[in-house]
Tab-separated table of C-alpha atoms in Angstrom:
chain	number	residue	atom	x	y	z
U	226	MET	CA	-7.797	-16.084	-35.245
U	227	LYS	CA	-4.948	-13.772	-34.902
U	228	LYS	CA	-7.058	-10.691	-34.688
U	229	THR	CA	-9.062	-12.366	-31.731
U	230	LEU	CA	-5.692	-13.262	-30.090
U	231	ALA	CA	-4.361	-9.724	-30.276
U	232	ILE	CA	-7.760	-8.136	-28.902
U	233	ILE	CA	-7.292	-10.690	-25.930
U	234	LEU	CA	-3.802	-9.749	-25.352
U	235	LEU	CA	-4.472	-5.945	-25.530
U	236	ALA	CA	-7.240	-6.356	-23.009
U	237	LEU	CA	-4.891	-8.286	-20.643
U	238	CYS	CA	-2.197	-5.645	-21.163
U	239	VAL	CA	-4.715	-2.727	-20.166
U	240	GLY	CA	-5.462	-4.550	-16.931
U	241	SER	CA	-1.930	-5.585	-16.238
U	242	ALA	CA	0.295	-2.626	-17.233
U	243	HIS	CA	2.430	-2.696	-14.151
U	244	ALA	CA	4.047	-5.799	-12.605
U	245	GLN	CA	2.863	-6.696	-9.141
U	246	HIS	CA	4.923	-7.561	-6.260
U	247	ILE	CA	4.076	-9.999	-3.405
U	248	ALA	CA	5.165	-9.974	0.108
U	249	ARG	CA	4.386	-11.408	3.728
U	250	TYR	CA	2.141	-8.987	5.430
U	251	ALA	CA	1.169	-10.904	8.613
U	252	GLY	CA	2.245	-14.230	10.098
U	253	ASN	CA	5.744	-15.668	10.642
U	254	ARG	CA	4.941	-19.102	9.098
U	255	LEU	CA	4.580	-20.693	12.628
U	256	VAL	CA	1.198	-21.935	13.371
U	257	GLY	CA	0.137	-20.357	16.692
U	258	SER	CA	-1.328	-17.298	18.465
U	259	ALA	CA	1.849	-15.611	19.752
U	260	GLY	CA	2.546	-11.972	19.117
U	261	GLU	CA	0.643	-8.977	20.605
U	262	GLY	CA	1.429	-5.478	19.815
U	263	VAL	CA	4.462	-6.600	17.681
U	264	ALA	CA	5.075	-6.351	13.998
U	265	ALA	CA	2.412	-8.394	12.129
U	266	THR	CA	5.177	-10.274	10.416
U	267	ALA	CA	6.584	-11.420	13.735
U	268	ALA	CA	3.296	-12.822	15.096
U	269	ALA	CA	1.822	-16.313	14.655
U	270	LEU	CA	-1.411	-17.123	13.036
U	271	ASN	CA	-3.609	-20.112	12.614
U	272	ALA	CA	-5.407	-20.589	9.504
U	273	PRO	CA	-6.626	-17.193	8.891
U	274	VAL	CA	-9.779	-17.465	6.658
U	275	SER	CA	-11.187	-14.145	6.098
U	276	ILE	CA	-9.727	-10.525	5.701
U	277	ALA	CA	-11.229	-7.030	5.340
U	278	TYR	CA	-9.864	-3.451	5.060
U	279	ASP	CA	-11.626	-0.376	6.631
U	280	PHE	CA	-11.157	2.894	5.027
U	281	ALA	CA	-8.113	3.985	6.939
U	282	GLY	CA	-6.145	0.872	5.757
U	283	ASN	CA	-6.359	-1.035	8.817
U	284	LEU	CA	-6.489	-4.956	8.078
U	285	TYR	CA	-8.821	-7.279	10.143
U	286	ILE	CA	-8.108	-10.834	10.317
U	287	SER	CA	-10.459	-13.885	11.154
U	288	ASP	CA	-8.137	-16.143	12.797
U	289	ILE	CA	-10.426	-19.106	12.907
U	290	ASN	CA	-8.071	-21.654	14.915
U	291	ASN	CA	-7.310	-18.871	17.353
U	292	SER	CA	-11.062	-17.974	17.898
U	293	THR	CA	-10.036	-14.348	17.519
U	294	ILE	CA	-10.235	-11.288	15.446
U	295	ARG	CA	-6.818	-9.527	14.931
U	296	ARG	CA	-6.135	-6.017	13.520
U	297	VAL	CA	-3.002	-5.057	11.519
U	298	ASN	CA	-2.704	-1.179	11.849
U	299	THR	CA	-1.311	1.123	9.189
U	300	SER	CA	2.032	0.914	11.009
U	301	GLY	CA	2.116	-2.883	10.638
U	302	ILE	CA	1.484	-3.664	14.277
U	303	ILE	CA	-1.017	-6.619	15.210
U	304	ASN	CA	-3.326	-6.716	18.200
U	305	VAL	CA	-6.412	-9.012	18.987
U	306	ILE	CA	-9.524	-6.908	18.973
U	307	ALA	CA	-12.125	-9.622	19.707
U	308	GLY	CA	-12.199	-13.036	21.050
U	309	GLY	CA	-9.720	-14.775	23.277
U	310	GLY	CA	-12.258	-14.681	26.306
U	311	THR	CA	-15.029	-17.073	27.603
U	312	ASP	CA	-18.003	-15.035	27.480
U	313	THR	CA	-20.826	-15.576	24.961
U	314	THR	CA	-23.274	-12.916	26.158
U	315	ASN	CA	-24.106	-9.512	24.524
U	316	GLY	CA	-22.641	-6.089	25.408
U	317	VAL	CA	-19.282	-7.384	26.888
U	318	THR	CA	-15.933	-6.034	25.767
U	319	PRO	CA	-14.784	-7.706	22.373
U	320	THR	CA	-11.695	-9.339	24.019
U	321	SER	CA	-13.829	-10.811	26.820
U	322	ALA	CA	-15.865	-12.814	24.362
U	323	TYR	CA	-15.259	-16.379	22.876
U	324	LEU	CA	-15.773	-16.678	19.316
U	325	PHE	CA	-16.522	-20.205	18.042
U	326	MET	CA	-15.353	-20.623	14.414
U	327	PRO	CA	-15.192	-16.949	13.233
U	328	ARG	CA	-15.387	-16.913	9.453
U	329	GLY	CA	-16.234	-14.068	7.012
U	330	ILE	CA	-15.705	-10.431	8.303
U	331	ALA	CA	-16.786	-7.083	6.814
U	332	VAL	CA	-16.395	-3.479	8.146
U	333	ASN	CA	-19.261	-0.901	8.031
U	334	SER	CA	-19.113	2.566	9.637
U	335	GLY	CA	-16.079	1.579	11.664
U	336	ASN	CA	-17.613	-1.554	13.133
U	337	ILE	CA	-16.507	-5.167	12.361
U	338	TYR	CA	-19.099	-7.778	11.689
U	339	VAL	CA	-18.104	-11.624	11.856
U	340	ALA	CA	-19.892	-14.642	10.898
U	341	VAL	CA	-19.448	-16.707	14.076
U	342	SER	CA	-20.272	-20.040	12.357
U	343	GLY	CA	-20.011	-22.296	15.520
U	344	TYR	CA	-22.654	-20.220	17.010
U	345	ARG	CA	-24.884	-19.641	14.051
U	346	LYS	CA	-24.771	-15.915	14.465
U	347	VAL	CA	-23.442	-12.572	12.943
U	348	ARG	CA	-21.980	-10.522	15.660
U	349	LYS	CA	-21.166	-6.791	15.470
U	350	ILE	CA	-17.763	-5.636	17.073
U	351	VAL	CA	-17.427	-2.018	18.388
U	352	PRO	CA	-13.542	-1.925	18.760
U	353	GLY	CA	-12.753	-1.606	22.408
U	354	VAL	CA	-16.402	-1.161	23.529
U	355	SER	CA	-18.836	-4.096	22.785
U	356	ILE	CA	-19.859	-7.062	20.923
U	357	THR	CA	-23.438	-7.776	20.186
U	358	ASP	CA	-25.531	-10.372	18.107
U	359	VAL	CA	-27.152	-8.748	14.940
U	360	ALA	CA	-28.362	-11.882	13.044
U	361	GLY	CA	-29.010	-15.572	13.832
U	362	GLY	CA	-29.379	-17.484	17.013
U	363	GLY	CA	-33.264	-17.739	16.896
U	364	ALA	CA	-35.761	-20.235	15.509
U	365	ALA	CA	-37.642	-18.390	12.920
U	366	THR	CA	-37.233	-19.477	9.382
U	367	THR	CA	-39.812	-16.831	7.822
U	368	ASP	CA	-38.918	-13.648	6.171
U	369	SER	CA	-39.484	-10.131	7.629
U	370	VAL	CA	-38.719	-10.935	11.218
U	371	PRO	CA	-36.071	-9.239	13.445
U	372	ALA	CA	-32.689	-10.749	12.337
U	373	THR	CA	-31.733	-12.026	15.863
U	374	SER	CA	-34.908	-14.240	15.890
U	375	ALA	CA	-33.824	-15.917	12.636
U	376	ASN	CA	-32.542	-19.419	12.283
U	377	ILE	CA	-29.214	-19.231	10.209
U	378	SER	CA	-27.884	-22.663	9.497
U	379	ARG	CA	-24.235	-21.517	9.432
U	380	PRO	CA	-23.223	-18.097	8.346
U	381	ILE	CA	-20.040	-18.227	6.231
U	382	ALA	CA	-19.605	-14.812	4.814
U	383	VAL	CA	-20.952	-11.230	5.116
U	384	THR	CA	-20.759	-7.933	3.230
U	385	PHE	CA	-22.588	-4.570	3.089
U	386	ASP	CA	-23.857	-2.750	0.019
U	387	GLN	CA	-23.610	1.112	-0.535
U	388	ASN	CA	-26.943	1.537	1.472
U	389	GLY	CA	-25.490	-0.076	4.573
U	390	VAL	CA	-27.719	-3.269	4.068
U	391	LEU	CA	-26.044	-6.503	5.430
U	392	TYR	CA	-25.958	-9.860	3.332
U	393	ILE	CA	-25.178	-13.133	4.851
U	394	ALA	CA	-23.924	-16.222	2.869
U	395	SER	CA	-25.083	-19.393	4.739
U	396	ASP	CA	-24.341	-23.148	4.087
U	397	ASP	CA	-28.054	-23.673	3.886
U	398	GLN	CA	-27.731	-22.388	0.137
U	399	HIS	CA	-29.256	-19.093	0.828
U	400	ILE	CA	-28.051	-15.502	0.918
U	401	TYR	CA	-29.931	-13.545	3.526
U	402	LYS	CA	-30.507	-9.550	3.618
U	403	VAL	CA	-30.783	-7.544	6.602
U	404	ASP	CA	-32.111	-4.227	6.227
U	405	THR	CA	-31.022	-1.022	8.288
U	406	ALA	CA	-34.177	-1.811	10.494
U	407	GLY	CA	-32.688	-4.947	11.426
U	408	ARG	CA	-35.361	-7.264	9.757
U	409	ILE	CA	-34.175	-10.025	7.573
U	410	ARG	CA	-35.310	-11.831	4.497
U	411	LYS	CA	-33.972	-14.373	1.899
U	412	PHE	CA	-32.264	-12.704	-0.974
U	413	ALA	CA	-31.017	-15.465	-3.171
U	414	GLY	CA	-30.685	-19.275	-3.245
U	415	ASN	CA	-33.739	-21.657	-2.883
U	416	GLY	CA	-32.293	-23.804	0.023
U	417	SER	CA	-31.289	-26.622	-2.379
U	418	THR	CA	-28.145	-27.810	-3.743
U	419	GLY	CA	-27.535	-27.596	-7.470
U	420	TYR	CA	-26.556	-25.483	-10.486
U	421	VAL	CA	-28.549	-23.536	-13.154
U	422	ALA	CA	-26.419	-21.928	-15.895
U	423	THR	CA	-28.985	-19.654	-17.331
U	424	ASP	CA	-29.953	-16.263	-15.874
U	425	SER	CA	-32.989	-16.729	-13.459
U	426	ILE	CA	-34.599	-15.376	-10.377
U	427	ALA	CA	-32.151	-15.412	-7.765
U	428	LEU	CA	-34.582	-16.618	-4.930
U	429	SER	CA	-35.555	-19.686	-7.332
U	430	THR	CA	-31.926	-20.721	-8.036
U	431	PRO	CA	-30.074	-23.437	-6.178
U	432	LEU	CA	-26.655	-22.790	-4.786
U	433	ASN	CA	-23.827	-25.140	-3.754
U	434	VAL	CA	-21.968	-23.505	-0.662
U	435	PRO	CA	-21.924	-19.871	-1.134
U	436	ALA	CA	-18.474	-19.315	0.417
U	437	GLY	CA	-17.732	-15.775	-0.334
U	438	ILE	CA	-19.716	-12.550	-0.867
U	439	CYS	CA	-19.121	-8.783	-1.856
U	440	SER	CA	-20.970	-6.064	-3.438
U	441	ASP	CA	-19.954	-3.407	-6.037
U	442	GLN	CA	-20.815	0.459	-6.181
U	443	ASN	CA	-24.066	-0.372	-7.954
U	444	ASN	CA	-25.360	-2.694	-5.108
U	445	ASN	CA	-24.862	-5.837	-7.369
U	446	ILE	CA	-23.923	-8.775	-5.126
U	447	TYR	CA	-21.291	-11.296	-6.054
U	448	ILE	CA	-21.125	-15.037	-4.726
U	449	ALA	CA	-18.416	-17.362	-4.728
U	450	ASP	CA	-20.475	-20.402	-5.414
U	451	GLN	CA	-17.743	-22.696	-4.199
U	452	PHE	CA	-18.798	-26.383	-5.202
U	453	ASN	CA	-20.565	-25.056	-8.408
U	454	ASN	CA	-17.153	-23.776	-9.245
U	455	VAL	CA	-18.746	-20.338	-10.555
U	456	ILE	CA	-18.887	-16.720	-9.472
U	457	ARG	CA	-22.524	-15.496	-9.635
U	458	LYS	CA	-23.822	-12.054	-9.902
U	459	VAL	CA	-27.214	-10.882	-8.302
U	460	THR	CA	-28.727	-7.622	-9.519
U	461	PRO	CA	-30.603	-5.309	-7.113
U	462	ARG	CA	-33.960	-6.734	-9.087
U	463	GLY	CA	-33.115	-10.159	-7.812
U	464	ILE	CA	-31.746	-11.696	-11.202
U	465	ILE	CA	-28.785	-14.220	-10.912
U	466	SER	CA	-26.206	-14.778	-13.485
U	467	THR	CA	-22.759	-16.668	-13.812
U	468	ILE	CA	-20.073	-14.223	-14.573
U	469	ALA	CA	-17.015	-16.418	-14.146
U	470	GLY	CA	-16.384	-20.208	-14.250
U	471	ASN	CA	-18.038	-22.683	-16.548
U	472	PRO	CA	-18.621	-26.284	-15.365
U	473	ALA	CA	-18.725	-27.307	-18.975
U	474	ALA	CA	-15.149	-25.855	-19.997
U	475	SER	CA	-12.326	-28.359	-20.776
U	476	ALA	CA	-9.644	-26.231	-19.024
U	477	ASN	CA	-8.456	-23.676	-16.533
U	478	VAL	CA	-6.848	-21.008	-18.774
U	479	ASP	CA	-6.006	-17.377	-18.858
U	480	GLY	CA	-6.735	-14.843	-21.494
U	481	VAL	CA	-10.162	-15.901	-22.281
U	482	ALA	CA	-13.731	-14.732	-21.413
U	483	ALA	CA	-14.164	-15.560	-17.683
U	484	THR	CA	-17.045	-17.736	-18.607
U	485	ALA	CA	-15.047	-19.908	-20.909
U	486	THR	CA	-12.887	-21.280	-18.395
U	487	THR	CA	-13.192	-23.605	-15.354
U	488	LEU	CA	-12.601	-22.623	-11.814
U	489	ASN	CA	-11.692	-24.830	-8.908
U	490	SER	CA	-13.430	-24.201	-5.578
U	491	PRO	CA	-13.663	-20.511	-5.501
U	492	THR	CA	-14.066	-19.247	-1.940
U	493	ASP	CA	-14.165	-15.595	-2.043
U	494	VAL	CA	-14.741	-12.767	-4.475
U	495	LYS	CA	-13.993	-8.956	-4.377
U	496	VAL	CA	-14.626	-6.123	-6.630
U	497	ASP	CA	-12.334	-3.002	-6.750
U	498	ASN	CA	-13.390	0.436	-7.326
U	499	ILE	CA	-13.002	0.366	-10.916
U	500	GLY	CA	-14.917	-2.845	-11.540
U	501	ASN	CA	-12.113	-5.546	-11.747
U	502	ILE	CA	-13.395	-8.769	-10.028
U	503	TYR	CA	-10.750	-10.716	-8.114
U	504	ILE	CA	-11.527	-14.447	-7.236
U	505	CYS	CA	-9.826	-16.535	-4.500
U	506	GLU	CA	-9.433	-19.866	-6.268
U	507	GLN	CA	-8.654	-22.186	-3.446
U	508	GLY	CA	-8.597	-25.486	-5.444
U	509	ASN	CA	-5.946	-24.210	-7.934
U	510	ASN	CA	-4.094	-22.159	-5.329
U	511	LYS	CA	-4.463	-18.835	-7.302
U	512	ILE	CA	-5.735	-15.560	-7.296
U	513	ARG	CA	-7.634	-14.752	-10.372
U	514	LYS	CA	-8.648	-11.302	-11.985
U	515	VAL	CA	-11.591	-10.659	-14.252
U	516	ASP	CA	-11.064	-7.251	-15.875
U	517	THR	CA	-13.634	-4.727	-17.014
U	518	PHE	CA	-13.603	-6.538	-20.487
U	519	GLY	CA	-14.544	-9.814	-18.804
U	520	ILE	CA	-11.170	-11.462	-19.677
U	521	ILE	CA	-9.758	-13.726	-16.921
U	522	SER	CA	-5.976	-13.811	-15.855
U	523	THR	CA	-3.749	-14.897	-12.933
U	524	VAL	CA	-2.755	-12.355	-10.393
U	525	THR	CA	-0.623	-14.977	-8.079
U	526	GLY	CA	-0.212	-18.492	-7.769
U	527	THR	CA	1.208	-21.132	-10.045
U	528	GLY	CA	-1.406	-23.906	-9.629
U	529	THR	CA	0.883	-25.585	-7.218
U	530	ALA	CA	0.404	-25.505	-3.434
U	531	GLY	CA	3.503	-24.105	-1.655
U	532	TYR	CA	5.117	-21.141	-0.035
U	533	SER	CA	7.538	-19.054	-2.188
U	534	GLY	CA	8.043	-15.819	-4.102
U	535	ASP	CA	8.029	-13.107	-1.375
U	536	GLY	CA	9.899	-9.954	-2.517
U	537	GLY	CA	9.402	-11.045	-6.281
U	538	PRO	CA	6.727	-10.930	-8.751
U	539	ALA	CA	3.237	-12.067	-7.677
U	540	LEU	CA	2.752	-14.195	-10.828
U	541	TRP	CA	5.615	-16.403	-10.005
U	542	ALA	CA	4.702	-16.892	-6.130
U	543	THR	CA	3.056	-20.072	-4.686
U	544	ILE	CA	0.353	-19.876	-2.047
U	545	ASN	CA	-1.547	-22.676	-0.109
U	546	SER	CA	-5.210	-23.091	0.104
U	547	PRO	CA	-6.148	-19.251	-0.231
U	548	THR	CA	-9.673	-18.575	1.429
U	549	GLY	CA	-10.085	-14.907	1.494
U	550	LEU	CA	-9.428	-11.511	-0.104
U	551	ALA	CA	-9.415	-7.835	0.552
U	552	ILE	CA	-8.696	-4.974	-1.742
U	553	LEU	CA	-7.695	-1.611	-0.611
U	554	ASN	CA	-8.591	0.998	-3.511
U	555	SER	CA	-7.688	-0.920	-6.712
U	556	ASN	CA	-4.097	-1.795	-6.281
U	557	ASN	CA	-3.482	-3.373	-2.772
U	558	ILE	CA	-4.735	-6.854	-2.631
U	559	ALA	CA	-4.384	-9.046	0.550
U	560	VAL	CA	-4.739	-12.770	0.446
U	561	ALA	CA	-5.621	-14.978	3.423
U	562	ASP	CA	-2.958	-17.878	2.661
U	563	THR	CA	-4.790	-20.098	4.712
U	564	ARG	CA	-2.617	-23.336	4.953
U	565	ASN	CA	0.691	-21.180	5.208
U	566	SER	CA	-1.053	-19.338	8.049
U	567	LEU	CA	0.061	-16.125	6.475
U	568	ILE	CA	-1.612	-13.061	5.151
U	569	ARG	CA	0.275	-12.107	1.639
U	570	LYS	CA	-0.013	-8.516	0.193
U	571	ILE	CA	0.129	-7.783	-3.427
U	572	THR	CA	0.854	-4.093	-4.658
U	573	PRO	CA	2.262	-2.504	-7.772
U	574	SER	CA	6.040	-3.086	-8.210
U	575	THR	CA	8.210	0.030	-7.512
U	576	THR	CA	11.422	-1.463	-8.671
U	577	GLU	CA	10.854	-2.491	-12.239
U	578	THR	CA	8.503	-2.592	-15.070
U	579	HIS	CA	7.668	-6.134	-16.467
U	580	ILE	CA	5.310	-5.207	-19.258
U	581	LEU	CA	5.740	-2.191	-21.371
U	582	GLU	CA	3.366	-0.621	-23.728
U	583	ASN	CA	4.587	-2.958	-26.508
U	584	ALA	CA	3.622	-6.171	-24.619
U	585	ALA	CA	0.499	-6.513	-26.566
U	586	THR	CA	2.684	-7.408	-29.604
U	587	LEU	CA	3.783	-10.539	-27.790
U	588	ALA	CA	1.931	-13.907	-28.723
U	589	ALA	CA	2.591	-17.331	-27.715
U	590	TYR	CA	0.434	-20.119	-29.320
U	591	PRO	CA	-0.900	-22.756	-29.159
U	592	ASN	CA	-1.450	-22.266	-25.377
U	593	PRO	CA	-1.444	-24.741	-23.685
U	594	THR	CA	0.858	-26.973	-25.949
U	595	SER	CA	1.991	-30.151	-25.642
U	596	ASP	CA	5.122	-29.960	-27.773
U	597	LYS	CA	6.066	-26.787	-30.005
U	598	ILE	CA	5.045	-23.289	-29.272
U	599	THR	CA	5.375	-20.277	-31.665
U	600	ILE	CA	6.246	-16.833	-30.216
U	601	GLU	CA	5.612	-13.812	-32.343
U	602	TYR	CA	7.284	-10.572	-31.184
U	603	PRO	CA	7.414	-7.900	-34.068
U	604	ALA	CA	8.587	-5.060	-31.642
U	605	PHE	CA	12.015	-6.783	-31.093
U	606	LYS	CA	15.219	-4.810	-31.246
U	607	ALA	CA	18.680	-5.889	-31.963
U	608	GLY	CA	20.193	-7.507	-28.729
U	609	ASP	CA	16.790	-8.515	-27.285
U	610	ASN	CA	16.497	-12.078	-25.939
U	611	ILE	CA	13.728	-14.432	-25.434
U	612	LYS	CA	13.795	-16.613	-22.226
U	613	ILE	CA	11.671	-19.521	-20.869
U	614	VAL	CA	11.596	-19.115	-17.153
U	615	SER	CA	10.133	-21.486	-14.510
U	616	THR	CA	7.690	-20.450	-11.875
U	617	THR	CA	10.587	-20.286	-9.498
U	618	GLY	CA	12.647	-17.883	-11.556
U	619	ILE	CA	15.089	-20.260	-13.002
U	620	THR	CA	15.903	-19.577	-16.670
U	621	ILE	CA	15.568	-22.809	-18.650
U	622	LEU	CA	16.149	-21.672	-22.150
U	623	GLU	CA	17.656	-18.420	-23.684
U	624	GLN	CA	18.056	-17.242	-27.144
U	625	ALA	CA	18.132	-14.122	-29.521
U	626	ALA	CA	14.667	-12.648	-30.144
U	627	ASN	CA	13.302	-12.596	-33.507
U	628	PRO	CA	9.979	-11.580	-34.971
U	629	LYS	CA	8.624	-15.058	-35.183
U	630	THR	CA	10.308	-18.106	-33.259
U	631	THR	CA	9.056	-21.582	-32.809
U	632	LEU	CA	10.403	-23.622	-29.763
U	633	ASP	CA	10.038	-27.102	-28.881
U	634	LEU	CA	8.923	-27.736	-25.367
U	635	THR	CA	8.399	-31.616	-25.949
U	636	SER	CA	11.159	-32.342	-23.194
U	637	PHE	CA	9.808	-29.804	-20.660
U	638	PRO	CA	7.989	-31.238	-17.686
U	639	THR	CA	4.301	-30.440	-17.644
U	640	GLY	CA	3.380	-27.030	-15.821
U	641	GLN	CA	3.287	-23.322	-16.192
U	642	TYR	CA	6.262	-21.428	-17.682
U	643	PHE	CA	6.822	-17.790	-18.644
U	644	ILE	CA	8.004	-16.580	-21.882
U	645	GLN	CA	9.930	-13.231	-21.428
U	646	VAL	CA	11.595	-10.699	-23.907
U	647	HIS	CA	14.548	-9.072	-22.341
U	648	SER	CA	16.082	-5.848	-23.421
U	649	GLY	CA	19.189	-5.629	-21.397
U	650	ASN	CA	18.160	-6.124	-17.800
U	651	ILE	CA	14.600	-5.071	-18.341
U	652	VAL	CA	11.754	-7.615	-19.065
U	653	VAL	CA	9.894	-5.748	-21.841
U	654	ALA	CA	7.189	-8.414	-22.488
U	655	THR	CA	6.024	-11.618	-20.717
U	656	GLN	CA	3.342	-14.257	-21.284
U	657	SER	CA	2.453	-17.212	-19.304
U	658	VAL	CA	2.387	-20.540	-21.089
U	659	GLU	CA	1.209	-24.029	-20.090
U	660	LYS	CA	3.044	-27.197	-21.104
U	661	ARG	CA	0.925	-30.117	-21.005
């Protein structure tokens, strides 16, 4: 048991060697549309649901209740690049167009693609030039027809693979594939609602609202299967499997295999350039990470809906109904914090190191606990202290560190806490624990 625990903790520390910092990146916490050509943090948003970076680091926001697509440039200035007009035809300038319920967005070759759910279409935006339909809006339900002739029930999310092929997630329980010649066919989902746990042929497998989608460098497609509460992976050969979430699991926990824990309404999924998988877990108000060992952890969010934590450790922050994710390289994560009408940004901390190399020696068990918890920290030095800290950063208990300590949490309210080992003013090891 202890050997297994040590392996899990080591894997967590490999993936989390540096503390992460959270800050407000766009939105002023007021629901609205004001703010053009101003600092993004001075502008109002209205339920941003999807975000995407381009290669230069500009961030695009699908601002659904404002019916616009907005861009935050690398200087932090925000502008509307599409929507806000009344025209629904092809070829008009993007800001002359009306976008009815813009949802998922993706960037490919400098152009922005948006799933316009209200019109059952995917549209292509050439910034400053034009907006045109690329899929949906037709009546055809068969494969290998021009994508603009197809009937797509309601597109939710879009992505591109490494070959420039477009994938569309739709609420008709299908993933569609549009090749570079503009022809569409079904790629995954059989059109019915349900869940099959075993690996199977993607086209024969039911889905339950594929709300988010992305690809990796090997052209695997990942699906946030929202109401099945799992993340699916489809290989280029068309085999689907579950890689995170388990409807049969008993609890939502960190530090275990991703398929050994529950998820709650995952709405988006992204893969970074080294293979870590990030999950927008809307129902638990968290962003989760599955590292390259397959171990799941929490990046931000305490499990309680709210707004707090900007300027501090991401793990202690609260978010409210997150819907979308975007990743720039492997260390800049943007979150569409939908009910707060904000974009939050998570980056490596530049001010302090919370987890050092000896963090792998910190163990806390049983976790979760309903009463006592044992803390093992063999690497302690004279003068080190152990603290139990709330998710809002309040120290609840502090005492001298020992190689092995048992604490009684019986009187603590249920919820998440952080056990920290302090050496002077530096947090040299930390572990999240849950009191039930």
